[in-house]
Short mmCIF file of C-alpha atoms in Angstrom, two decimals:
data_model
loop_
_atom_site.label_atom_id
_atom_site.label_comp_id
_atom_site.label_asym_id
_atom_site.label_seq_id
_atom_site.Cartn_x
_atom_site.Cartn_y
_atom_site.Cartn_z
CA MET A 28 -7.72 32.52 -22.04
CA ILE A 29 -8.71 29.55 -24.19
CA LYS A 30 -12.48 29.04 -24.13
CA ASP A 31 -12.82 25.49 -25.47
CA LEU A 32 -11.16 22.62 -27.30
CA ARG A 33 -11.47 24.45 -30.62
CA GLU A 34 -9.50 27.47 -29.46
CA TYR A 35 -6.90 25.13 -27.98
CA LEU A 36 -6.51 23.36 -31.32
CA ALA A 37 -6.25 26.72 -33.07
CA MET A 38 -3.39 27.63 -30.71
CA LEU A 39 -1.60 24.37 -31.49
CA GLU A 40 -2.11 24.82 -35.22
CA GLY A 41 -0.68 28.32 -35.04
CA GLN A 42 2.42 26.84 -33.40
CA GLY A 43 2.75 24.15 -36.06
CA ASN A 44 1.81 21.45 -33.54
CA LEU A 45 -1.39 20.21 -35.23
CA ASP A 46 -1.65 18.13 -38.39
CA ARG A 47 -4.89 17.98 -40.35
CA ILE A 48 -5.56 14.83 -42.36
CA GLU A 49 -8.09 15.63 -45.06
CA THR A 50 -7.67 12.61 -47.35
CA PRO A 51 -10.26 9.82 -46.78
CA VAL A 52 -9.23 7.18 -44.22
CA GLY A 53 -10.97 4.06 -42.95
CA LEU A 54 -11.93 3.74 -39.30
CA SER A 55 -9.52 0.83 -38.84
CA SER A 56 -6.60 3.00 -40.05
CA ILE A 57 -6.99 5.56 -37.27
CA PRO A 58 -4.99 3.71 -34.54
CA SER A 59 -1.87 3.55 -36.71
CA ILE A 60 -2.28 7.23 -37.66
CA MET A 61 -2.53 8.09 -33.98
CA ALA A 62 0.62 6.10 -33.20
CA ALA A 63 2.57 7.91 -35.93
CA GLN A 64 1.41 11.30 -34.66
CA GLU A 65 2.42 10.39 -31.12
CA LYS A 66 5.98 9.74 -32.33
CA LYS A 67 5.95 13.13 -34.07
CA GLY A 68 4.69 14.80 -30.91
CA LYS A 69 1.81 16.44 -32.75
CA THR A 70 -1.93 16.63 -32.27
CA VAL A 71 -3.91 15.19 -35.18
CA LEU A 72 -7.34 16.13 -36.56
CA ILE A 73 -8.69 13.45 -38.92
CA GLU A 74 -11.38 15.19 -40.93
CA ASN A 75 -12.53 12.66 -43.55
CA ILE A 76 -13.45 9.23 -42.17
CA GLU A 77 -15.11 6.84 -44.57
CA GLY A 78 -18.71 6.14 -43.54
CA TYR A 79 -18.82 8.79 -40.79
CA ARG A 80 -19.80 12.46 -40.73
CA TYR A 81 -17.64 13.61 -37.87
CA SER A 82 -13.91 14.18 -37.37
CA VAL A 83 -11.59 12.60 -34.79
CA VAL A 84 -9.02 14.48 -32.71
CA ASN A 85 -6.20 12.79 -30.80
CA ASN A 86 -3.00 13.52 -28.89
CA ILE A 87 -4.07 16.91 -27.53
CA PHE A 88 -1.57 16.42 -24.68
CA GLY A 89 1.15 15.11 -26.98
CA ARG A 90 3.94 17.19 -25.43
CA ARG A 91 4.41 18.95 -22.11
CA GLU A 92 5.09 22.15 -24.01
CA PHE A 93 1.43 22.27 -25.10
CA LEU A 94 0.36 22.86 -21.50
CA ALA A 95 3.22 25.25 -20.95
CA SER A 96 1.73 27.37 -23.75
CA VAL A 97 -1.69 27.35 -22.09
CA PHE A 98 -0.24 28.31 -18.71
CA GLY A 99 2.25 30.79 -20.16
CA CYS A 100 5.29 29.20 -18.52
CA SER A 101 8.20 26.84 -19.17
CA ARG A 102 7.78 23.07 -19.15
CA GLU A 103 9.56 22.90 -15.79
CA GLU A 104 7.11 25.40 -14.29
CA VAL A 105 3.91 23.60 -15.38
CA MET A 106 3.72 21.77 -12.04
CA ARG A 107 4.13 25.03 -10.11
CA GLU A 108 1.59 26.94 -12.20
CA PHE A 109 -0.89 24.07 -11.97
CA ALA A 110 -0.50 23.89 -8.20
CA ASP A 111 -0.97 27.64 -7.76
CA ARG A 112 -4.14 27.70 -9.88
CA TYR A 113 -5.46 24.59 -8.12
CA ASP A 114 -5.20 26.48 -4.84
CA HIS A 115 -7.51 29.22 -6.15
CA PRO A 116 -10.72 27.48 -7.30
CA ILE A 117 -13.48 29.42 -9.05
CA LYS A 118 -17.09 28.24 -8.95
CA PRO A 119 -18.90 27.67 -12.26
CA VAL A 120 -21.77 29.84 -13.48
CA MET A 121 -25.03 28.85 -15.17
CA VAL A 122 -25.93 30.14 -18.63
CA ASP A 123 -29.17 29.72 -20.55
CA GLU A 124 -27.69 28.14 -23.65
CA GLY A 125 -24.47 26.96 -25.22
CA PRO A 126 -23.05 25.42 -28.41
CA VAL A 127 -23.14 21.93 -26.88
CA GLN A 128 -26.94 21.95 -27.29
CA GLU A 129 -27.11 23.22 -30.88
CA VAL A 130 -28.34 19.71 -31.77
CA VAL A 131 -30.51 17.65 -29.41
CA LEU A 132 -31.29 13.98 -30.13
CA THR A 133 -33.59 11.87 -27.95
CA GLY A 134 -35.28 8.48 -28.06
CA ASP A 135 -34.80 6.56 -31.31
CA GLU A 136 -32.77 9.46 -32.74
CA VAL A 137 -29.90 8.42 -30.45
CA ASP A 138 -27.25 6.18 -32.03
CA VAL A 139 -23.73 6.45 -30.61
CA GLU A 140 -22.53 3.85 -33.11
CA ARG A 141 -22.74 6.56 -35.79
CA PHE A 142 -19.80 8.34 -34.17
CA PRO A 143 -16.27 7.26 -35.19
CA PHE A 144 -15.20 5.60 -31.96
CA ILE A 145 -12.45 3.08 -32.67
CA VAL A 146 -10.93 -0.27 -31.72
CA HIS A 147 -7.63 0.75 -30.12
CA CYS A 148 -5.76 -2.52 -29.53
CA ALA A 149 -5.69 -5.80 -31.43
CA LYS A 150 -7.56 -7.84 -28.83
CA ASP A 151 -10.03 -5.19 -27.64
CA ALA A 152 -13.61 -6.48 -27.43
CA GLY A 153 -14.86 -3.75 -29.76
CA ARG A 154 -15.08 0.00 -30.20
CA TYR A 155 -14.61 2.04 -27.04
CA ILE A 156 -15.32 5.54 -25.81
CA THR A 157 -11.99 6.44 -24.19
CA GLY A 158 -11.95 10.25 -24.17
CA GLY A 159 -15.21 10.72 -22.30
CA MET A 160 -15.31 12.83 -19.13
CA VAL A 161 -18.11 11.68 -16.81
CA ILE A 162 -20.10 14.10 -14.63
CA ALA A 163 -22.28 12.86 -11.77
CA LYS A 164 -23.69 14.16 -8.49
CA ASP A 165 -23.45 12.64 -5.05
CA PRO A 166 -27.05 11.44 -4.36
CA GLU A 167 -26.76 12.66 -0.77
CA THR A 168 -24.76 15.90 -0.95
CA GLY A 169 -25.19 17.01 -4.56
CA VAL A 170 -21.43 17.54 -4.96
CA ARG A 171 -20.37 17.04 -8.58
CA ASN A 172 -17.62 14.64 -9.56
CA LEU A 173 -15.62 14.34 -12.77
CA SER A 174 -14.02 11.05 -13.80
CA PHE A 175 -12.79 8.91 -16.67
CA ASN A 176 -14.40 5.55 -17.37
CA ARG A 177 -13.99 3.30 -20.36
CA MET A 178 -17.18 2.48 -22.27
CA GLN A 179 -17.51 -0.40 -24.73
CA LEU A 180 -20.13 0.25 -27.42
CA LYS A 181 -22.90 -2.34 -27.09
CA GLY A 182 -25.68 -0.80 -29.19
CA PRO A 183 -27.15 2.50 -30.39
CA ARG A 184 -28.16 3.57 -26.87
CA LYS A 185 -26.06 1.31 -24.68
CA THR A 186 -22.43 0.94 -23.59
CA GLY A 187 -20.51 -0.99 -21.02
CA PHE A 188 -19.22 1.15 -18.18
CA ARG A 189 -16.22 0.43 -15.97
CA MET A 190 -16.08 1.97 -12.49
CA SER A 191 -13.09 1.40 -10.23
CA PRO A 192 -14.03 0.36 -6.67
CA THR A 193 -12.00 3.29 -5.30
CA GLN A 194 -13.52 5.96 -7.55
CA ASP A 195 -15.81 8.62 -6.14
CA LEU A 196 -18.27 7.63 -8.85
CA GLU A 197 -18.50 4.12 -7.46
CA SER A 198 -19.40 5.57 -4.04
CA TYR A 199 -22.11 7.66 -5.73
CA TYR A 200 -23.45 4.52 -7.41
CA ARG A 201 -23.62 2.66 -4.08
CA LYS A 202 -25.56 5.53 -2.56
CA ALA A 203 -27.99 5.46 -5.49
CA VAL A 204 -28.42 1.70 -5.09
CA ALA A 205 -29.21 2.20 -1.39
CA LYS A 206 -32.00 4.54 -2.48
CA ASN A 207 -33.11 2.01 -5.12
CA GLN A 208 -32.66 4.52 -7.90
CA PRO A 209 -30.43 4.80 -10.98
CA LEU A 210 -27.36 7.01 -10.98
CA GLU A 211 -27.69 9.75 -13.58
CA ILE A 212 -24.54 10.65 -15.48
CA ALA A 213 -23.48 12.82 -18.39
CA VAL A 214 -20.50 11.89 -20.57
CA LEU A 215 -18.66 14.76 -22.26
CA ILE A 216 -16.63 14.05 -25.39
CA GLY A 217 -14.42 16.85 -26.64
CA SER A 218 -13.86 18.89 -23.49
CA HIS A 219 -11.74 21.91 -22.64
CA PRO A 220 -8.24 20.52 -21.90
CA LEU A 221 -8.18 22.09 -18.43
CA ASP A 222 -11.53 20.49 -17.59
CA LEU A 223 -9.96 17.13 -18.42
CA LEU A 224 -6.99 17.88 -16.17
CA ALA A 225 -9.35 18.87 -13.35
CA ALA A 226 -11.11 15.51 -13.74
CA ALA A 227 -7.76 13.75 -13.19
CA CYS A 228 -6.94 15.58 -9.93
CA GLY A 229 -8.64 13.24 -7.46
CA PRO A 230 -9.39 15.82 -4.72
CA ALA A 231 -11.30 15.21 -1.50
CA ARG A 232 -14.86 14.00 -2.06
CA ASP A 233 -16.45 17.25 -0.92
CA VAL A 234 -14.66 19.22 -3.66
CA ASP A 235 -16.45 19.99 -6.93
CA GLU A 236 -13.88 19.44 -9.66
CA LEU A 237 -15.56 22.06 -11.85
CA ASP A 238 -14.40 24.57 -9.21
CA ILE A 239 -10.87 23.30 -9.81
CA SER A 240 -11.34 23.67 -13.53
CA GLY A 241 -12.38 27.28 -13.03
CA GLY A 242 -9.20 27.88 -11.06
CA LEU A 243 -7.09 26.27 -13.79
CA ARG A 244 -8.83 28.40 -16.42
CA ARG A 245 -8.75 31.52 -14.20
CA GLU A 246 -12.40 32.10 -15.06
CA PRO A 247 -15.65 30.33 -14.16
CA VAL A 248 -16.77 27.38 -16.28
CA GLU A 249 -20.06 28.18 -18.02
CA LEU A 250 -22.64 25.43 -17.51
CA VAL A 251 -25.97 24.55 -19.11
CA LYS A 252 -28.68 22.27 -17.74
CA CYS A 253 -28.92 18.84 -19.31
CA ARG A 254 -32.12 18.03 -21.18
CA THR A 255 -33.05 14.64 -19.65
CA VAL A 256 -31.02 14.30 -16.43
CA ASP A 257 -30.56 16.53 -13.39
CA LEU A 258 -27.00 17.57 -14.19
CA GLU A 259 -25.11 20.59 -15.48
CA VAL A 260 -22.41 20.38 -18.15
CA PRO A 261 -19.88 22.79 -19.71
CA ALA A 262 -21.60 24.81 -22.42
CA TYR A 263 -18.72 24.64 -24.89
CA ALA A 264 -18.10 20.89 -24.98
CA GLU A 265 -18.43 19.07 -28.29
CA ILE A 266 -20.84 16.26 -27.33
CA VAL A 267 -22.77 15.19 -24.22
CA LEU A 268 -24.32 11.74 -23.71
CA GLU A 269 -27.08 11.87 -21.07
CA GLY A 270 -28.32 8.77 -19.30
CA GLN A 271 -28.17 6.53 -16.26
CA ILE A 272 -26.64 3.43 -14.70
CA ASN A 273 -29.26 1.12 -13.23
CA PRO A 274 -28.78 -0.72 -9.90
CA GLY A 275 -27.37 -4.22 -10.18
CA GLU A 276 -27.22 -4.40 -13.98
CA LEU A 277 -23.97 -6.02 -15.06
CA GLU A 278 -22.71 -7.55 -18.31
CA ASP A 279 -19.46 -8.97 -19.65
CA GLU A 280 -17.06 -6.26 -20.82
CA GLY A 281 -13.57 -6.53 -22.30
CA PRO A 282 -10.85 -7.47 -22.96
CA PHE A 283 -9.32 -3.99 -23.22
CA GLY A 284 -5.72 -2.83 -23.70
CA ASP A 285 -5.02 -0.77 -20.59
CA PHE A 286 -2.41 1.94 -19.99
CA MET A 287 0.04 -0.52 -18.36
CA GLU A 288 0.15 -2.20 -21.79
CA PHE A 289 -1.55 -5.35 -20.61
CA TYR A 290 -5.00 -6.55 -21.60
CA ILE A 291 -7.63 -6.32 -18.90
CA PRO A 292 -9.60 -9.59 -19.14
CA VAL A 293 -13.34 -9.97 -19.58
CA MET A 294 -15.18 -8.92 -16.43
CA LYS A 295 -18.67 -8.01 -15.27
CA ASN A 296 -19.19 -4.26 -15.50
CA HIS A 297 -22.06 -1.79 -15.39
CA ILE A 298 -24.28 -0.66 -18.28
CA PHE A 299 -24.78 2.94 -19.37
CA HIS A 300 -28.19 3.62 -20.93
CA ILE A 301 -28.21 6.74 -23.11
CA ASN A 302 -31.38 8.87 -23.12
CA ALA A 303 -30.15 11.80 -25.19
CA VAL A 304 -27.25 13.19 -27.17
CA THR A 305 -26.65 16.95 -27.31
CA MET A 306 -23.86 18.36 -29.44
CA ARG A 307 -22.52 21.06 -31.69
CA LYS A 308 -23.58 21.01 -35.32
CA ASP A 309 -20.21 19.64 -36.42
CA PRO A 310 -18.71 17.98 -33.34
CA MET A 311 -15.22 16.51 -33.02
CA ILE A 312 -14.76 13.11 -31.39
CA GLN A 313 -11.81 13.08 -28.99
CA VAL A 314 -10.17 9.68 -28.58
CA ILE A 315 -7.34 8.75 -26.20
CA ARG A 316 -5.35 5.52 -26.39
CA ALA A 317 -4.62 4.13 -22.94
CA GLY A 318 -0.89 4.29 -22.25
CA SER A 319 -0.17 6.90 -24.91
CA THR A 320 1.71 10.14 -24.20
CA ASP A 321 -1.69 11.82 -24.49
CA ASP A 322 -3.12 9.62 -21.74
CA VAL A 323 -0.13 9.70 -19.40
CA THR A 324 0.27 13.48 -19.65
CA LEU A 325 -3.42 13.90 -18.81
CA LEU A 326 -3.20 11.63 -15.78
CA GLY A 327 0.31 12.56 -14.66
CA THR A 328 0.27 16.36 -14.79
CA PRO A 329 -2.15 16.84 -11.86
CA ARG A 330 -0.15 14.30 -9.82
CA GLU A 331 3.08 16.18 -10.49
CA ALA A 332 1.41 19.29 -9.10
CA GLN A 333 0.18 17.26 -6.13
CA LEU A 334 3.72 16.04 -5.38
CA TYR A 335 5.05 19.56 -5.80
CA ARG A 336 2.57 20.94 -3.24
CA VAL A 337 3.49 18.25 -0.71
CA LEU A 338 7.25 18.60 -1.16
CA ARG A 339 7.04 22.39 -1.12
CA GLY A 340 5.08 22.09 2.13
CA ASN A 341 8.06 20.19 3.55
CA ASN A 342 10.45 22.95 2.42
CA VAL A 343 12.07 20.83 -0.28
CA ASP A 344 13.56 23.01 -3.03
CA VAL A 345 11.91 21.23 -5.97
CA ARG A 346 13.19 22.13 -9.42
CA ALA A 347 11.25 19.74 -11.67
CA ILE A 348 9.05 16.63 -11.51
CA ASN A 349 8.44 14.12 -14.29
CA LEU A 350 5.87 11.35 -13.85
CA MET A 351 6.01 10.57 -17.57
CA VAL A 352 9.39 8.82 -17.46
CA CYS A 353 7.66 5.65 -18.67
CA LYS A 354 4.39 5.13 -20.54
CA ASN A 355 2.50 5.33 -17.28
CA TYR A 356 2.63 7.54 -14.21
CA LEU A 357 3.79 4.86 -11.77
CA THR A 358 7.50 5.75 -12.11
CA GLY A 359 8.80 9.26 -11.59
CA ALA A 360 11.90 11.44 -11.32
CA ILE A 361 12.29 14.55 -9.16
CA SER A 362 15.12 17.07 -9.25
CA ILE A 363 15.89 19.10 -6.13
CA ARG A 364 18.52 21.49 -4.86
CA LYS A 365 19.54 19.56 -1.81
CA GLN A 366 19.85 21.56 1.40
CA ILE A 367 20.75 18.88 3.95
CA GLU A 368 22.20 15.38 3.66
CA ASN A 369 19.61 12.57 3.43
CA GLU A 370 16.90 15.08 2.52
CA ALA A 371 16.17 12.99 -0.57
CA LYS A 372 14.99 10.05 1.56
CA ASN A 373 12.45 12.24 3.33
CA ALA A 374 11.31 13.56 -0.04
CA LEU A 375 10.88 10.00 -1.32
CA MET A 376 8.75 9.04 1.68
CA ALA A 377 6.62 12.16 1.25
CA ALA A 378 6.13 11.37 -2.44
CA PHE A 379 5.09 7.77 -1.82
CA GLY A 380 2.79 8.81 1.01
CA SER A 381 1.02 11.51 -1.00
CA PHE A 382 0.54 9.54 -4.22
CA LYS A 383 -0.14 5.88 -3.52
CA PHE A 384 0.10 4.79 -7.17
CA LEU A 385 3.75 5.91 -7.33
CA LYS A 386 5.80 2.71 -7.42
CA ASN A 387 9.34 3.79 -8.33
CA CYS A 388 10.89 7.21 -7.80
CA VAL A 389 14.37 8.64 -8.43
CA ILE A 390 15.57 11.88 -6.87
CA VAL A 391 18.42 13.67 -8.63
CA ASP A 392 20.24 16.96 -8.25
CA HIS A 393 19.13 20.24 -9.78
CA ASP A 394 21.63 19.95 -12.66
CA VAL A 395 19.98 16.77 -13.99
CA ASP A 396 17.24 17.01 -16.61
CA VAL A 397 14.38 14.79 -15.41
CA PHE A 398 12.72 15.11 -18.83
CA ASP A 399 15.69 13.34 -20.46
CA PRO A 400 15.81 9.61 -19.58
CA ALA A 401 19.48 9.48 -20.63
CA ASP A 402 20.33 12.17 -18.07
CA ILE A 403 18.47 10.27 -15.34
CA TRP A 404 20.45 7.13 -16.20
CA TRP A 405 23.63 9.22 -16.17
CA ALA A 406 22.86 10.27 -12.59
CA LEU A 407 22.19 6.65 -11.65
CA SER A 408 25.49 5.51 -13.16
CA THR A 409 27.66 8.28 -11.69
CA ARG A 410 26.03 9.53 -8.50
CA LEU A 411 24.07 6.66 -7.02
CA ARG A 412 25.66 4.85 -4.08
CA ALA A 413 23.40 1.81 -4.01
CA GLU A 414 24.38 0.75 -0.49
CA ARG A 415 23.10 4.11 0.81
CA GLY A 416 20.75 5.43 -1.83
CA VAL A 417 18.36 2.55 -2.50
CA MET A 418 15.25 2.33 -0.33
CA VAL A 419 12.65 -0.44 -0.61
CA VAL A 420 9.29 -0.04 1.11
CA PRO A 421 7.67 -3.49 1.31
CA ASN A 422 3.94 -4.27 1.51
CA ALA A 423 2.65 -0.82 0.56
CA VAL A 424 -0.55 0.03 -1.29
CA GLY A 425 -0.03 0.67 -4.98
CA PHE A 426 -1.97 0.72 -8.22
CA GLY A 427 -5.03 -1.54 -8.21
CA ARG A 428 -4.35 -3.09 -11.62
CA ASP A 429 -0.67 -3.82 -11.02
CA VAL A 430 -0.17 -7.40 -12.18
CA HIS A 431 1.72 -8.06 -8.94
CA GLY A 432 -1.28 -6.93 -6.90
CA ILE A 433 -2.34 -3.76 -5.13
CA HIS A 434 -0.09 -4.58 -2.15
CA THR A 435 3.39 -4.16 -3.53
CA ALA A 436 6.86 -2.84 -2.77
CA LYS A 437 7.98 0.68 -3.63
CA LEU A 438 11.48 1.51 -4.82
CA GLY A 439 13.06 4.85 -3.95
CA ILE A 440 16.46 5.91 -5.25
CA ASP A 441 18.59 8.80 -3.99
CA ALA A 442 20.95 9.61 -6.87
CA THR A 443 22.17 12.93 -5.47
CA VAL A 444 25.71 14.09 -4.76
CA PRO A 445 26.93 14.29 -1.14
CA LEU A 446 26.75 17.93 -0.12
CA ASP A 447 30.38 17.99 1.03
CA ALA A 448 31.62 16.55 -2.27
CA TRP A 449 29.88 18.75 -4.82
CA ASP A 450 33.15 20.01 -6.35
CA GLU A 451 34.19 16.44 -7.12
CA PHE A 452 30.95 15.83 -9.05
CA GLU A 453 30.80 19.08 -11.04
CA ARG A 454 29.64 18.32 -14.57
CA VAL A 455 31.75 19.24 -17.55
CA THR A 456 30.51 21.97 -19.87
CA ILE A 457 31.38 22.82 -23.46
CA TYR A 458 34.30 25.21 -23.83
CA ASN A 459 33.09 28.64 -24.96
CA PRO A 460 35.52 31.51 -24.43
CA ASP A 461 32.94 34.07 -25.54
CA GLY A 462 30.16 33.02 -23.17
CA GLU A 463 29.53 31.79 -19.68
#
């Protein structure tokens, strides 16, 4: 089993899926390099950045096949393997020391501006931490939570910090405010890929997502105590920023190019004060561009597993799920082997009910490749009967940053063949007298 990000990158490199860039590059050149690597479907490690000591890694989730390699399955089975491991959590264990604390910086030694964080989009307000995984504890129960929050660099020991009103972290912050105390957090940069996926799961609030990560890894996550805050962090991360968010302290933050490919305007957001930085001797800085394949695969994979669990629980014969049809996870395609007429409509309702961000969903037959947009459009053009197969759910709750508002309509499409007419819709295959 892969122990950390470094072993994961070694696996990708052995497969020919990682490119190293050793020639000197400027910080401002990194976004275009990342975009080119995304088109190639390869992870990139940029090792020589002018003016900075540390390397940058991007696109670690550049293709679904990367996760299939970790799980030891096909790309179609990633959702099933993820769901099965999710259902068998393993609690973390404490260790006395770990590589993430090979270097410890406190006080005036702390300067996050020395790390090669980048400006991602043309109108972004500045450099952002986008690949950070945040760990916090519920001030009342002590349950740990993992989350992703954008952080605009505002000084050597200070960043902006965006919390969504519906995040568990925001509820932790409100509890801390009620106690008139700061909320301590730790931000991990360069985490085990399965830890990142666990952070994107969104389980019930009494579930420790590090337990989920242990299940995904099939071994307990090793944790070390932070040096300046009462938190525990994975021992094999690259970098940890320790600090707190103070009650009622807000500043302007943004604009920022979000994953829906719109700019989020300037808004009042929290401030993260950094007390300490612990790290490996030669850490890698993971960056993720919002809306990239990297980002959408990270956010979408756990939701595919979530949909699979729900549909399986309703005895739907699910063959594949793809929430990465577009450059976000708000539109999806599901292939099923239909067992009863109109089953697709029930599956659509179950999908919308279990994942509120899902806005548009197409259900196709088992012979359609949901990972090929052209095949999905083929099913729409040949098998959809719009007068029967199109379902609109008005006034439902959707994604909070949808430009049309959180209360929006959902579109469901049944593009499956009538069960009694399957012979009429059989797909042609290439003639091969020597094979099947």
